[in-house]
Amino acid sequence: DSGVTQTPKHLITATGQRVTLRCSPRSGDLSVYWYQQSLDQGLQFLIQYYNGEERAKGNILERFSAQQFPDLHSELNLSSLELGDSALYFCASSEAGNANTGELFFGEGSRLTVL
Amino acid sequence: GQSLEQPSEVTAVEGAIVQINCTYQTSGFYGLSWYQQHDGGAPTFLSYNALDGLEETGRFSSFLSRSDSYGYLLLQELQMKDSASYFCAVKGTGGFKTIFGAGTRLFVKA
């Protein structure tokens, strides 16, 4: 158990809908990362937050948005969903924004299926 | 930008040694990490190299050459449970963004 909690574990929805994925980082971790992993693909970096502030952005679609709240949990909002958005969405956390050890702790992921 | 290249698949036999290479291009470099992911599971951290040289952790070792923008993960005494995907990842500018390679799928045969 990494200590990172993601909900929901599974989500099935229709095209055009909007969903929110939630992540609670490890206790004490200030940094939260979101990644998208499509079937048999690598981990695509979406966005990173550190202590409530956006720190780095990847190829995140405009239909997607995220935020980190004062209690450090984070939410990833996906709107106007398309079939291609079906993927496993991982949240990861680390101690600091630029943690020296490079270690990210991953949650078990939220599997989104868009029908 | 940042990009990483690693082989898509490697097959080896139980008890053998396998090396998974990773070359990277990044603007700003803070370190190279390796992660393991079993099917349906979450990536788990294996090792991190910020400086040139070899880091050893049990059966796994990782090497980095910053001048060559190259690293590798060495797995010794392969076991069936090592069958998984292995990702190299680079921390880039400011040490904030961690970008992953496409992954190398390792098949360990009896």
mmCIF file with all atom_site columns, C-alpha atoms in Angstrom:
data_model
loop_
_atom_site.group_PDB
_atom_site.id
_atom_site.type_symbol
_atom_site.label_atom_id
_atom_site.label_alt_id
_atom_site.label_comp_id
_atom_site.label_asym_id
_atom_site.label_entity_id
_atom_site.label_seq_id
_atom_site.pdbx_PDB_ins_code
_atom_site.Cartn_x
_atom_site.Cartn_y
_atom_site.Cartn_z
_atom_site.occupancy
_atom_site.B_iso_or_equiv
_atom_site.pdbx_formal_charge
_atom_site.auth_seq_id
_atom_site.auth_comp_id
_atom_site.auth_asym_id
_atom_site.auth_atom_id
_atom_site.pdbx_PDB_model_num
ATOM 1   C CA . ASP A 1 1   ? 0.000   0.000   0.000   1.00 0.00 ? 1   ASP A CA 1
ATOM 2   C CA . SER A 1 2   ? 1.581   3.271   -1.193  1.00 0.00 ? 2   SER A CA 1
ATOM 3   C CA . GLY A 1 3   ? -0.568  5.460   1.040   1.00 0.00 ? 3   GLY A CA 1
ATOM 4   C CA . VAL A 1 4   ? -2.071  7.267   -1.965  1.00 0.00 ? 4   VAL A CA 1
ATOM 5   C CA . THR A 1 5   ? -5.838  6.836   -2.242  1.00 0.00 ? 5   THR A CA 1
ATOM 6   C CA . GLN A 1 6   ? -7.780  7.252   -5.446  1.00 0.00 ? 6   GLN A CA 1
ATOM 7   C CA . THR A 1 7   ? -11.523 7.141   -5.929  1.00 0.00 ? 7   THR A CA 1
ATOM 8   C CA . PRO A 1 8   ? -13.456 5.833   -7.700  1.00 0.00 ? 8   PRO A CA 1
ATOM 9   C CA . LYS A 1 9   ? -11.570 2.687   -8.724  1.00 0.00 ? 9   LYS A CA 1
ATOM 10  C CA . HIS A 1 10  ? -13.825 2.130   -11.706 1.00 0.00 ? 10  HIS A CA 1
ATOM 11  C CA . LEU A 1 11  ? -16.105 4.494   -13.569 1.00 0.00 ? 11  LEU A CA 1
ATOM 12  C CA . ILE A 1 12  ? -18.266 3.890   -16.630 1.00 0.00 ? 12  ILE A CA 1
ATOM 13  C CA . THR A 1 13  ? -19.914 6.824   -18.323 1.00 0.00 ? 13  THR A CA 1
ATOM 14  C CA . ALA A 1 14  ? -21.154 8.046   -21.694 1.00 0.00 ? 14  ALA A CA 1
ATOM 15  C CA . THR A 1 15  ? -19.635 10.368  -24.244 1.00 0.00 ? 15  THR A CA 1
ATOM 16  C CA . GLY A 1 16  ? -20.238 14.018  -23.531 1.00 0.00 ? 16  GLY A CA 1
ATOM 17  C CA . GLN A 1 17  ? -20.431 13.515  -19.793 1.00 0.00 ? 17  GLN A CA 1
ATOM 18  C CA . ARG A 1 18  ? -18.233 14.960  -17.056 1.00 0.00 ? 18  ARG A CA 1
ATOM 19  C CA . VAL A 1 19  ? -16.481 13.061  -14.262 1.00 0.00 ? 19  VAL A CA 1
ATOM 20  C CA . THR A 1 20  ? -14.319 13.940  -11.288 1.00 0.00 ? 20  THR A CA 1
ATOM 21  C CA . LEU A 1 21  ? -11.496 11.756  -10.052 1.00 0.00 ? 21  LEU A CA 1
ATOM 22  C CA . ARG A 1 22  ? -10.223 12.226  -6.538  1.00 0.00 ? 22  ARG A CA 1
ATOM 23  C CA . CYS A 1 23  ? -6.807  11.666  -5.016  1.00 0.00 ? 23  CYS A CA 1
ATOM 24  C CA . SER A 1 24  ? -5.572  11.817  -1.440  1.00 0.00 ? 24  SER A CA 1
ATOM 25  C CA . PRO A 1 25  ? -1.757  11.918  -1.258  1.00 0.00 ? 25  PRO A CA 1
ATOM 26  C CA . ARG A 1 26  ? 0.409   10.190  1.324   1.00 0.00 ? 26  ARG A CA 1
ATOM 27  C CA . SER A 1 27  ? 0.384   11.879  4.683   1.00 0.00 ? 27  SER A CA 1
ATOM 28  C CA . GLY A 1 28  ? 2.901   14.708  4.582   1.00 0.00 ? 28  GLY A CA 1
ATOM 29  C CA . ASP A 1 29  ? 3.337   14.752  0.805   1.00 0.00 ? 29  ASP A CA 1
ATOM 30  C CA . LEU A 1 30  ? 2.838   18.213  -0.672  1.00 0.00 ? 30  LEU A CA 1
ATOM 31  C CA . SER A 1 31  ? 3.120   17.353  -4.340  1.00 0.00 ? 31  SER A CA 1
ATOM 32  C CA . VAL A 1 32  ? 0.484   15.604  -6.449  1.00 0.00 ? 32  VAL A CA 1
ATOM 33  C CA . TYR A 1 33  ? 0.882   14.386  -10.015 1.00 0.00 ? 33  TYR A CA 1
ATOM 34  C CA . TRP A 1 34  ? -1.731  13.127  -12.472 1.00 0.00 ? 34  TRP A CA 1
ATOM 35  C CA . TYR A 1 35  ? -0.943  10.655  -15.245 1.00 0.00 ? 35  TYR A CA 1
ATOM 36  C CA . GLN A 1 36  ? -3.046  9.031   -17.965 1.00 0.00 ? 36  GLN A CA 1
ATOM 37  C CA . GLN A 1 37  ? -2.308  5.500   -19.130 1.00 0.00 ? 37  GLN A CA 1
ATOM 38  C CA . SER A 1 38  ? -4.199  4.177   -22.136 1.00 0.00 ? 38  SER A CA 1
ATOM 39  C CA . LEU A 1 39  ? -4.275  0.462   -22.920 1.00 0.00 ? 39  LEU A CA 1
ATOM 40  C CA . ASP A 1 40  ? -0.748  -0.941  -23.208 1.00 0.00 ? 40  ASP A CA 1
ATOM 41  C CA . GLN A 1 41  ? 0.667   2.571   -23.315 1.00 0.00 ? 41  GLN A CA 1
ATOM 42  C CA . GLY A 1 42  ? 3.075   4.533   -21.208 1.00 0.00 ? 42  GLY A CA 1
ATOM 43  C CA . LEU A 1 43  ? 2.264   7.047   -18.537 1.00 0.00 ? 43  LEU A CA 1
ATOM 44  C CA . GLN A 1 44  ? 1.358   10.419  -20.010 1.00 0.00 ? 44  GLN A CA 1
ATOM 45  C CA . PHE A 1 45  ? 2.054   13.289  -17.653 1.00 0.00 ? 45  PHE A CA 1
ATOM 46  C CA . LEU A 1 46  ? -0.935  15.576  -17.260 1.00 0.00 ? 46  LEU A CA 1
ATOM 47  C CA . ILE A 1 47  ? -0.290  18.038  -14.467 1.00 0.00 ? 47  ILE A CA 1
ATOM 48  C CA . GLN A 1 48  ? 1.468   18.550  -11.136 1.00 0.00 ? 48  GLN A CA 1
ATOM 49  C CA . TYR A 1 49  ? 0.531   20.555  -8.063  1.00 0.00 ? 49  TYR A CA 1
ATOM 50  C CA . TYR A 1 50  ? 2.657   21.536  -5.111  1.00 0.00 ? 50  TYR A CA 1
ATOM 51  C CA . ASN A 1 51  ? 1.023   22.757  -1.907  1.00 0.00 ? 51  ASN A CA 1
ATOM 52  C CA . GLY A 1 52  ? -2.025  23.997  -3.773  1.00 0.00 ? 52  GLY A CA 1
ATOM 53  C CA . GLU A 1 53  ? -0.208  25.657  -6.658  1.00 0.00 ? 53  GLU A CA 1
ATOM 54  C CA . GLU A 1 54  ? 0.149   24.352  -10.208 1.00 0.00 ? 54  GLU A CA 1
ATOM 55  C CA . ARG A 1 55  ? 3.853   23.627  -10.826 1.00 0.00 ? 55  ARG A CA 1
ATOM 56  C CA . ALA A 1 56  ? 4.087   21.794  -14.130 1.00 0.00 ? 56  ALA A CA 1
ATOM 57  C CA . LYS A 1 57  ? 1.794   21.016  -16.999 1.00 0.00 ? 57  LYS A CA 1
ATOM 58  C CA . GLY A 1 58  ? 1.982   18.273  -19.592 1.00 0.00 ? 58  GLY A CA 1
ATOM 59  C CA . ASN A 1 59  ? -0.175  17.619  -22.626 1.00 0.00 ? 59  ASN A CA 1
ATOM 60  C CA . ILE A 1 60  ? -3.369  18.060  -20.691 1.00 0.00 ? 60  ILE A CA 1
ATOM 61  C CA . LEU A 1 61  ? -6.428  18.685  -22.854 1.00 0.00 ? 61  LEU A CA 1
ATOM 62  C CA . GLU A 1 62  ? -8.428  21.865  -22.381 1.00 0.00 ? 62  GLU A CA 1
ATOM 63  C CA . ARG A 1 63  ? -11.414 19.661  -21.509 1.00 0.00 ? 63  ARG A CA 1
ATOM 64  C CA . PHE A 1 64  ? -9.466  18.471  -18.469 1.00 0.00 ? 64  PHE A CA 1
ATOM 65  C CA . SER A 1 65  ? -8.762  20.516  -15.379 1.00 0.00 ? 65  SER A CA 1
ATOM 66  C CA . ALA A 1 66  ? -7.380  19.841  -11.942 1.00 0.00 ? 66  ALA A CA 1
ATOM 67  C CA . GLN A 1 67  ? -6.859  21.480  -8.602  1.00 0.00 ? 67  GLN A CA 1
ATOM 68  C CA . GLN A 1 68  ? -5.273  20.792  -5.247  1.00 0.00 ? 68  GLN A CA 1
ATOM 69  C CA . PHE A 1 69  ? -7.180  21.825  -2.173  1.00 0.00 ? 69  PHE A CA 1
ATOM 70  C CA . PRO A 1 70  ? -5.895  23.248  1.155   1.00 0.00 ? 70  PRO A CA 1
ATOM 71  C CA . ASP A 1 71  ? -6.061  19.778  2.721   1.00 0.00 ? 71  ASP A CA 1
ATOM 72  C CA . LEU A 1 72  ? -3.753  18.669  -0.172  1.00 0.00 ? 72  LEU A CA 1
ATOM 73  C CA . HIS A 1 73  ? -6.191  16.299  -1.811  1.00 0.00 ? 73  HIS A CA 1
ATOM 74  C CA . SER A 1 74  ? -6.552  16.774  -5.546  1.00 0.00 ? 74  SER A CA 1
ATOM 75  C CA . GLU A 1 75  ? -9.302  16.373  -8.095  1.00 0.00 ? 75  GLU A CA 1
ATOM 76  C CA . LEU A 1 76  ? -9.041  15.817  -11.834 1.00 0.00 ? 76  LEU A CA 1
ATOM 77  C CA . ASN A 1 77  ? -12.082 16.938  -13.784 1.00 0.00 ? 77  ASN A CA 1
ATOM 78  C CA . LEU A 1 78  ? -12.702 15.470  -17.223 1.00 0.00 ? 78  LEU A CA 1
ATOM 79  C CA . SER A 1 79  ? -15.489 17.013  -19.302 1.00 0.00 ? 79  SER A CA 1
ATOM 80  C CA . SER A 1 80  ? -17.105 16.508  -22.711 1.00 0.00 ? 80  SER A CA 1
ATOM 81  C CA . LEU A 1 81  ? -15.802 12.976  -22.540 1.00 0.00 ? 81  LEU A CA 1
ATOM 82  C CA . GLU A 1 82  ? -14.824 11.153  -25.722 1.00 0.00 ? 82  GLU A CA 1
ATOM 83  C CA . LEU A 1 83  ? -14.241 7.467   -26.365 1.00 0.00 ? 83  LEU A CA 1
ATOM 84  C CA . GLY A 1 84  ? -10.512 8.123   -26.506 1.00 0.00 ? 84  GLY A CA 1
ATOM 85  C CA . ASP A 1 85  ? -10.512 9.346   -22.921 1.00 0.00 ? 85  ASP A CA 1
ATOM 86  C CA . SER A 1 86  ? -11.021 5.780   -21.736 1.00 0.00 ? 86  SER A CA 1
ATOM 87  C CA . ALA A 1 87  ? -7.884  5.046   -19.747 1.00 0.00 ? 87  ALA A CA 1
ATOM 88  C CA . LEU A 1 88  ? -6.391  4.393   -16.357 1.00 0.00 ? 88  LEU A CA 1
ATOM 89  C CA . TYR A 1 89  ? -5.771  7.650   -14.512 1.00 0.00 ? 89  TYR A CA 1
ATOM 90  C CA . PHE A 1 90  ? -3.061  7.560   -11.880 1.00 0.00 ? 90  PHE A CA 1
ATOM 91  C CA . CYS A 1 91  ? -2.368  9.985   -9.142  1.00 0.00 ? 91  CYS A CA 1
ATOM 92  C CA . ALA A 1 92  ? 1.065   10.051  -7.521  1.00 0.00 ? 92  ALA A CA 1
ATOM 93  C CA . SER A 1 93  ? 2.529   12.032  -4.674  1.00 0.00 ? 93  SER A CA 1
ATOM 94  C CA . SER A 1 94  ? 5.961   12.971  -3.421  1.00 0.00 ? 94  SER A CA 1
ATOM 95  C CA . GLU A 1 95  ? 7.370   14.750  -0.417  1.00 0.00 ? 95  GLU A CA 1
ATOM 96  C CA . ALA A 1 96  ? 8.287   17.923  -2.225  1.00 0.00 ? 96  ALA A CA 1
ATOM 97  C CA . GLY A 1 97  ? 7.901   19.508  -5.626  1.00 0.00 ? 97  GLY A CA 1
ATOM 98  C CA . ASN A 1 98  ? 11.373  18.492  -6.631  1.00 0.00 ? 98  ASN A CA 1
ATOM 99  C CA . ALA A 1 99  ? 12.009  15.593  -4.312  1.00 0.00 ? 99  ALA A CA 1
ATOM 100 C CA . ASN A 1 100 ? 15.663  14.662  -4.433  1.00 0.00 ? 100 ASN A CA 1
ATOM 101 C CA . THR A 1 101 ? 15.082  10.940  -4.420  1.00 0.00 ? 101 THR A CA 1
ATOM 102 C CA . GLY A 1 102 ? 12.848  11.125  -7.461  1.00 0.00 ? 102 GLY A CA 1
ATOM 103 C CA . GLU A 1 103 ? 10.423  8.688   -5.892  1.00 0.00 ? 103 GLU A CA 1
ATOM 104 C CA . LEU A 1 104 ? 6.780   9.022   -6.738  1.00 0.00 ? 104 LEU A CA 1
ATOM 105 C CA . PHE A 1 105 ? 4.190   7.022   -4.817  1.00 0.00 ? 105 PHE A CA 1
ATOM 106 C CA . PHE A 1 106 ? 1.318   5.935   -7.027  1.00 0.00 ? 106 PHE A CA 1
ATOM 107 C CA . GLY A 1 107 ? -2.278  5.219   -6.170  1.00 0.00 ? 107 GLY A CA 1
ATOM 108 C CA . GLU A 1 108 ? -4.034  2.175   -7.610  1.00 0.00 ? 108 GLU A CA 1
ATOM 109 C CA . GLY A 1 109 ? -5.614  4.275   -10.336 1.00 0.00 ? 109 GLY A CA 1
ATOM 110 C CA . SER A 1 110 ? -9.108  5.109   -11.528 1.00 0.00 ? 110 SER A CA 1
ATOM 111 C CA . ARG A 1 111 ? -10.195 3.143   -14.568 1.00 0.00 ? 111 ARG A CA 1
ATOM 112 C CA . LEU A 1 112 ? -12.457 5.271   -16.747 1.00 0.00 ? 112 LEU A CA 1
ATOM 113 C CA . THR A 1 113 ? -14.530 3.689   -19.487 1.00 0.00 ? 113 THR A CA 1
ATOM 114 C CA . VAL A 1 114 ? -16.378 5.988   -21.864 1.00 0.00 ? 114 VAL A CA 1
ATOM 115 C CA . LEU A 1 115 ? -19.113 4.292   -23.893 1.00 0.00 ? 115 LEU A CA 1
ATOM 116 C CA . GLY B 2 1   ? 10.810  19.201  -24.448 1.00 0.00 ? 1   GLY B CA 1
ATOM 117 C CA . GLN B 2 2   ? 11.505  15.813  -22.982 1.00 0.00 ? 2   GLN B CA 1
ATOM 118 C CA . SER B 2 3   ? 11.506  12.375  -24.586 1.00 0.00 ? 3   SER B CA 1
ATOM 119 C CA . LEU B 2 4   ? 12.706  8.932   -23.612 1.00 0.00 ? 4   LEU B CA 1
ATOM 120 C CA . GLU B 2 5   ? 13.384  5.819   -25.654 1.00 0.00 ? 5   GLU B CA 1
ATOM 121 C CA . GLN B 2 6   ? 13.446  2.283   -24.375 1.00 0.00 ? 6   GLN B CA 1
ATOM 122 C CA . PRO B 2 7   ? 12.885  -1.095  -26.070 1.00 0.00 ? 7   PRO B CA 1
ATOM 123 C CA . SER B 2 8   ? 9.270   -2.185  -26.228 1.00 0.00 ? 8   SER B CA 1
ATOM 124 C CA . GLU B 2 9   ? 9.877   -5.819  -25.270 1.00 0.00 ? 9   GLU B CA 1
ATOM 125 C CA . VAL B 2 10  ? 12.569  -8.013  -23.799 1.00 0.00 ? 10  VAL B CA 1
ATOM 126 C CA . THR B 2 11  ? 12.433  -11.757 -23.178 1.00 0.00 ? 11  THR B CA 1
ATOM 127 C CA . ALA B 2 12  ? 14.784  -13.672 -20.893 1.00 0.00 ? 12  ALA B CA 1
ATOM 128 C CA . VAL B 2 13  ? 14.907  -16.965 -19.042 1.00 0.00 ? 13  VAL B CA 1
ATOM 129 C CA . GLU B 2 14  ? 14.593  -17.501 -15.332 1.00 0.00 ? 14  GLU B CA 1
ATOM 130 C CA . GLY B 2 15  ? 17.904  -17.072 -13.532 1.00 0.00 ? 15  GLY B CA 1
ATOM 131 C CA . ALA B 2 16  ? 19.433  -14.968 -16.296 1.00 0.00 ? 16  ALA B CA 1
ATOM 132 C CA . ILE B 2 17  ? 20.507  -11.315 -16.348 1.00 0.00 ? 17  ILE B CA 1
ATOM 133 C CA . VAL B 2 18  ? 18.730  -8.721  -18.449 1.00 0.00 ? 18  VAL B CA 1
ATOM 134 C CA . GLN B 2 19  ? 19.553  -5.094  -19.200 1.00 0.00 ? 19  GLN B CA 1
ATOM 135 C CA . ILE B 2 20  ? 16.909  -2.544  -20.197 1.00 0.00 ? 20  ILE B CA 1
ATOM 136 C CA . ASN B 2 21  ? 18.322  0.570   -21.816 1.00 0.00 ? 21  ASN B CA 1
ATOM 137 C CA . CYS B 2 22  ? 16.936  4.073   -21.789 1.00 0.00 ? 22  CYS B CA 1
ATOM 138 C CA . THR B 2 23  ? 18.080  7.123   -23.704 1.00 0.00 ? 23  THR B CA 1
ATOM 139 C CA . TYR B 2 24  ? 16.605  10.503  -23.015 1.00 0.00 ? 24  TYR B CA 1
ATOM 140 C CA . GLN B 2 25  ? 16.411  14.052  -24.239 1.00 0.00 ? 25  GLN B CA 1
ATOM 141 C CA . THR B 2 26  ? 15.461  16.731  -21.783 1.00 0.00 ? 26  THR B CA 1
ATOM 142 C CA . SER B 2 27  ? 15.839  20.431  -21.212 1.00 0.00 ? 27  SER B CA 1
ATOM 143 C CA . GLY B 2 28  ? 17.280  20.411  -17.726 1.00 0.00 ? 28  GLY B CA 1
ATOM 144 C CA . PHE B 2 29  ? 18.051  17.155  -15.977 1.00 0.00 ? 29  PHE B CA 1
ATOM 145 C CA . TYR B 2 30  ? 17.606  16.260  -12.346 1.00 0.00 ? 30  TYR B CA 1
ATOM 146 C CA . GLY B 2 31  ? 17.682  12.481  -12.406 1.00 0.00 ? 31  GLY B CA 1
ATOM 147 C CA . LEU B 2 32  ? 16.634  9.184   -13.990 1.00 0.00 ? 32  LEU B CA 1
ATOM 148 C CA . SER B 2 33  ? 14.221  6.857   -12.226 1.00 0.00 ? 33  SER B CA 1
ATOM 149 C CA . TRP B 2 34  ? 12.986  3.347   -12.886 1.00 0.00 ? 34  TRP B CA 1
ATOM 150 C CA . TYR B 2 35  ? 9.564   1.962   -12.087 1.00 0.00 ? 35  TYR B CA 1
ATOM 151 C CA . GLN B 2 36  ? 8.011   -1.481  -12.296 1.00 0.00 ? 36  GLN B CA 1
ATOM 152 C CA . GLN B 2 37  ? 4.387   -2.072  -13.184 1.00 0.00 ? 37  GLN B CA 1
ATOM 153 C CA . HIS B 2 38  ? 2.614   -5.412  -13.159 1.00 0.00 ? 38  HIS B CA 1
ATOM 154 C CA . ASP B 2 39  ? -0.485  -5.827  -15.312 1.00 0.00 ? 39  ASP B CA 1
ATOM 155 C CA . GLY B 2 40  ? -3.406  -3.994  -13.769 1.00 0.00 ? 40  GLY B CA 1
ATOM 156 C CA . GLY B 2 41  ? -1.260  -2.597  -10.987 1.00 0.00 ? 41  GLY B CA 1
ATOM 157 C CA . ALA B 2 42  ? 0.263   0.702   -10.020 1.00 0.00 ? 42  ALA B CA 1
ATOM 158 C CA . PRO B 2 43  ? 3.831   1.670   -10.923 1.00 0.00 ? 43  PRO B CA 1
ATOM 159 C CA . THR B 2 44  ? 6.251   1.131   -8.060  1.00 0.00 ? 44  THR B CA 1
ATOM 160 C CA . PHE B 2 45  ? 9.589   2.849   -7.635  1.00 0.00 ? 45  PHE B CA 1
ATOM 161 C CA . LEU B 2 46  ? 12.749  0.812   -8.150  1.00 0.00 ? 46  LEU B CA 1
ATOM 162 C CA . SER B 2 47  ? 15.695  3.204   -8.282  1.00 0.00 ? 47  SER B CA 1
ATOM 163 C CA . TYR B 2 48  ? 16.918  6.730   -8.912  1.00 0.00 ? 48  TYR B CA 1
ATOM 164 C CA . ASN B 2 49  ? 20.193  8.037   -10.336 1.00 0.00 ? 49  ASN B CA 1
ATOM 165 C CA . ALA B 2 50  ? 21.067  11.705  -10.120 1.00 0.00 ? 50  ALA B CA 1
ATOM 166 C CA . LEU B 2 51  ? 24.803  11.239  -10.619 1.00 0.00 ? 51  LEU B CA 1
ATOM 167 C CA . ASP B 2 52  ? 26.837  9.128   -13.027 1.00 0.00 ? 52  ASP B CA 1
ATOM 168 C CA . GLY B 2 53  ? 27.494  5.588   -11.982 1.00 0.00 ? 53  GLY B CA 1
ATOM 169 C CA . LEU B 2 54  ? 25.865  2.451   -10.736 1.00 0.00 ? 54  LEU B CA 1
ATOM 170 C CA . GLU B 2 55  ? 23.303  2.159   -7.944  1.00 0.00 ? 55  GLU B CA 1
ATOM 171 C CA . GLU B 2 56  ? 22.625  -1.307  -6.594  1.00 0.00 ? 56  GLU B CA 1
ATOM 172 C CA . THR B 2 57  ? 19.541  -2.427  -4.729  1.00 0.00 ? 57  THR B CA 1
ATOM 173 C CA . GLY B 2 58  ? 19.426  -6.162  -4.226  1.00 0.00 ? 58  GLY B CA 1
ATOM 174 C CA . ARG B 2 59  ? 18.946  -7.958  -7.544  1.00 0.00 ? 59  ARG B CA 1
ATOM 175 C CA . PHE B 2 60  ? 18.335  -4.658  -9.344  1.00 0.00 ? 60  PHE B CA 1
ATOM 176 C CA . SER B 2 61  ? 20.977  -2.136  -10.390 1.00 0.00 ? 61  SER B CA 1
ATOM 177 C CA . SER B 2 62  ? 20.640  1.097   -12.316 1.00 0.00 ? 62  SER B CA 1
ATOM 178 C CA . PHE B 2 63  ? 23.287  2.991   -14.225 1.00 0.00 ? 63  PHE B CA 1
ATOM 179 C CA . LEU B 2 64  ? 23.448  6.550   -15.476 1.00 0.00 ? 64  LEU B CA 1
ATOM 180 C CA . SER B 2 65  ? 25.746  8.395   -17.869 1.00 0.00 ? 65  SER B CA 1
ATOM 181 C CA . ARG B 2 66  ? 24.698  12.015  -18.040 1.00 0.00 ? 66  ARG B CA 1
ATOM 182 C CA . SER B 2 67  ? 27.186  12.849  -20.794 1.00 0.00 ? 67  SER B CA 1
ATOM 183 C CA . ASP B 2 68  ? 25.582  10.169  -22.997 1.00 0.00 ? 68  ASP B CA 1
ATOM 184 C CA . SER B 2 69  ? 22.002  10.894  -21.850 1.00 0.00 ? 69  SER B CA 1
ATOM 185 C CA . TYR B 2 70  ? 21.768  7.173   -21.219 1.00 0.00 ? 70  TYR B CA 1
ATOM 186 C CA . GLY B 2 71  ? 20.879  4.823   -18.447 1.00 0.00 ? 71  GLY B CA 1
ATOM 187 C CA . TYR B 2 72  ? 19.997  1.210   -17.922 1.00 0.00 ? 72  TYR B CA 1
ATOM 188 C CA . LEU B 2 73  ? 18.281  -1.062  -15.455 1.00 0.00 ? 73  LEU B CA 1
ATOM 189 C CA . LEU B 2 74  ? 19.984  -4.388  -14.774 1.00 0.00 ? 74  LEU B CA 1
ATOM 190 C CA . LEU B 2 75  ? 17.976  -7.253  -13.355 1.00 0.00 ? 75  LEU B CA 1
ATOM 191 C CA . GLN B 2 76  ? 19.902  -10.252 -12.079 1.00 0.00 ? 76  GLN B CA 1
ATOM 192 C CA . GLU B 2 77  ? 18.799  -13.749 -11.102 1.00 0.00 ? 77  GLU B CA 1
ATOM 193 C CA . LEU B 2 78  ? 15.548  -13.248 -12.945 1.00 0.00 ? 78  LEU B CA 1
ATOM 194 C CA . GLN B 2 79  ? 12.434  -14.688 -11.380 1.00 0.00 ? 79  GLN B CA 1
ATOM 195 C CA . MET B 2 80  ? 9.034   -15.309 -12.938 1.00 0.00 ? 80  MET B CA 1
ATOM 196 C CA . LYS B 2 81  ? 7.594   -12.550 -10.776 1.00 0.00 ? 81  LYS B CA 1
ATOM 197 C CA . ASP B 2 82  ? 9.873   -10.055 -12.555 1.00 0.00 ? 82  ASP B CA 1
ATOM 198 C CA . SER B 2 83  ? 7.631   -10.333 -15.612 1.00 0.00 ? 83  SER B CA 1
ATOM 199 C CA . ALA B 2 84  ? 6.225   -6.821  -15.790 1.00 0.00 ? 84  ALA B CA 1
ATOM 200 C CA . SER B 2 85  ? 6.609   -3.505  -17.572 1.00 0.00 ? 85  SER B CA 1
ATOM 201 C CA . TYR B 2 86  ? 9.568   -1.332  -16.678 1.00 0.00 ? 86  TYR B CA 1
ATOM 202 C CA . PHE B 2 87  ? 9.552   2.403   -17.191 1.00 0.00 ? 87  PHE B CA 1
ATOM 203 C CA . CYS B 2 88  ? 12.387  4.866   -17.139 1.00 0.00 ? 88  CYS B CA 1
ATOM 204 C CA . ALA B 2 89  ? 11.451  8.392   -16.105 1.00 0.00 ? 89  ALA B CA 1
ATOM 205 C CA . VAL B 2 90  ? 13.232  11.725  -16.210 1.00 0.00 ? 90  VAL B CA 1
ATOM 206 C CA . LYS B 2 91  ? 12.893  14.670  -13.895 1.00 0.00 ? 91  LYS B CA 1
ATOM 207 C CA . GLY B 2 92  ? 13.372  17.764  -16.010 1.00 0.00 ? 92  GLY B CA 1
ATOM 208 C CA . THR B 2 93  ? 13.514  21.482  -15.608 1.00 0.00 ? 93  THR B CA 1
ATOM 209 C CA . GLY B 2 94  ? 13.136  22.658  -12.035 1.00 0.00 ? 94  GLY B CA 1
ATOM 210 C CA . GLY B 2 95  ? 12.864  19.068  -10.898 1.00 0.00 ? 95  GLY B CA 1
ATOM 211 C CA . PHE B 2 96  ? 9.098   19.266  -10.994 1.00 0.00 ? 96  PHE B CA 1
ATOM 212 C CA . LYS B 2 97  ? 7.977   17.443  -14.117 1.00 0.00 ? 97  LYS B CA 1
ATOM 213 C CA . THR B 2 98  ? 8.576   13.688  -14.217 1.00 0.00 ? 98  THR B CA 1
ATOM 214 C CA . ILE B 2 99  ? 8.152   12.245  -17.709 1.00 0.00 ? 99  ILE B CA 1
ATOM 215 C CA . PHE B 2 100 ? 7.951   8.510   -18.357 1.00 0.00 ? 100 PHE B CA 1
ATOM 216 C CA . GLY B 2 101 ? 9.141   6.441   -21.272 1.00 0.00 ? 101 GLY B CA 1
ATOM 217 C CA . ALA B 2 102 ? 6.733   4.147   -23.128 1.00 0.00 ? 102 ALA B CA 1
ATOM 218 C CA . GLY B 2 103 ? 7.858   1.167   -21.077 1.00 0.00 ? 103 GLY B CA 1
ATOM 219 C CA . THR B 2 104 ? 9.630   -2.121  -21.714 1.00 0.00 ? 104 THR B CA 1
ATOM 220 C CA . ARG B 2 105 ? 7.629   -5.267  -21.291 1.00 0.00 ? 105 ARG B CA 1
ATOM 221 C CA . LEU B 2 106 ? 9.799   -8.004  -19.778 1.00 0.00 ? 106 LEU B CA 1
ATOM 222 C CA . PHE B 2 107 ? 8.794   -11.625 -20.260 1.00 0.00 ? 107 PHE B CA 1
ATOM 223 C CA . VAL B 2 108 ? 10.586  -14.138 -18.054 1.00 0.00 ? 108 VAL B CA 1
ATOM 224 C CA . LYS B 2 109 ? 10.398  -17.724 -19.293 1.00 0.00 ? 109 LYS B CA 1
ATOM 225 C CA . ALA B 2 110 ? 10.958  -20.876 -17.290 1.00 0.00 ? 110 ALA B CA 1
#
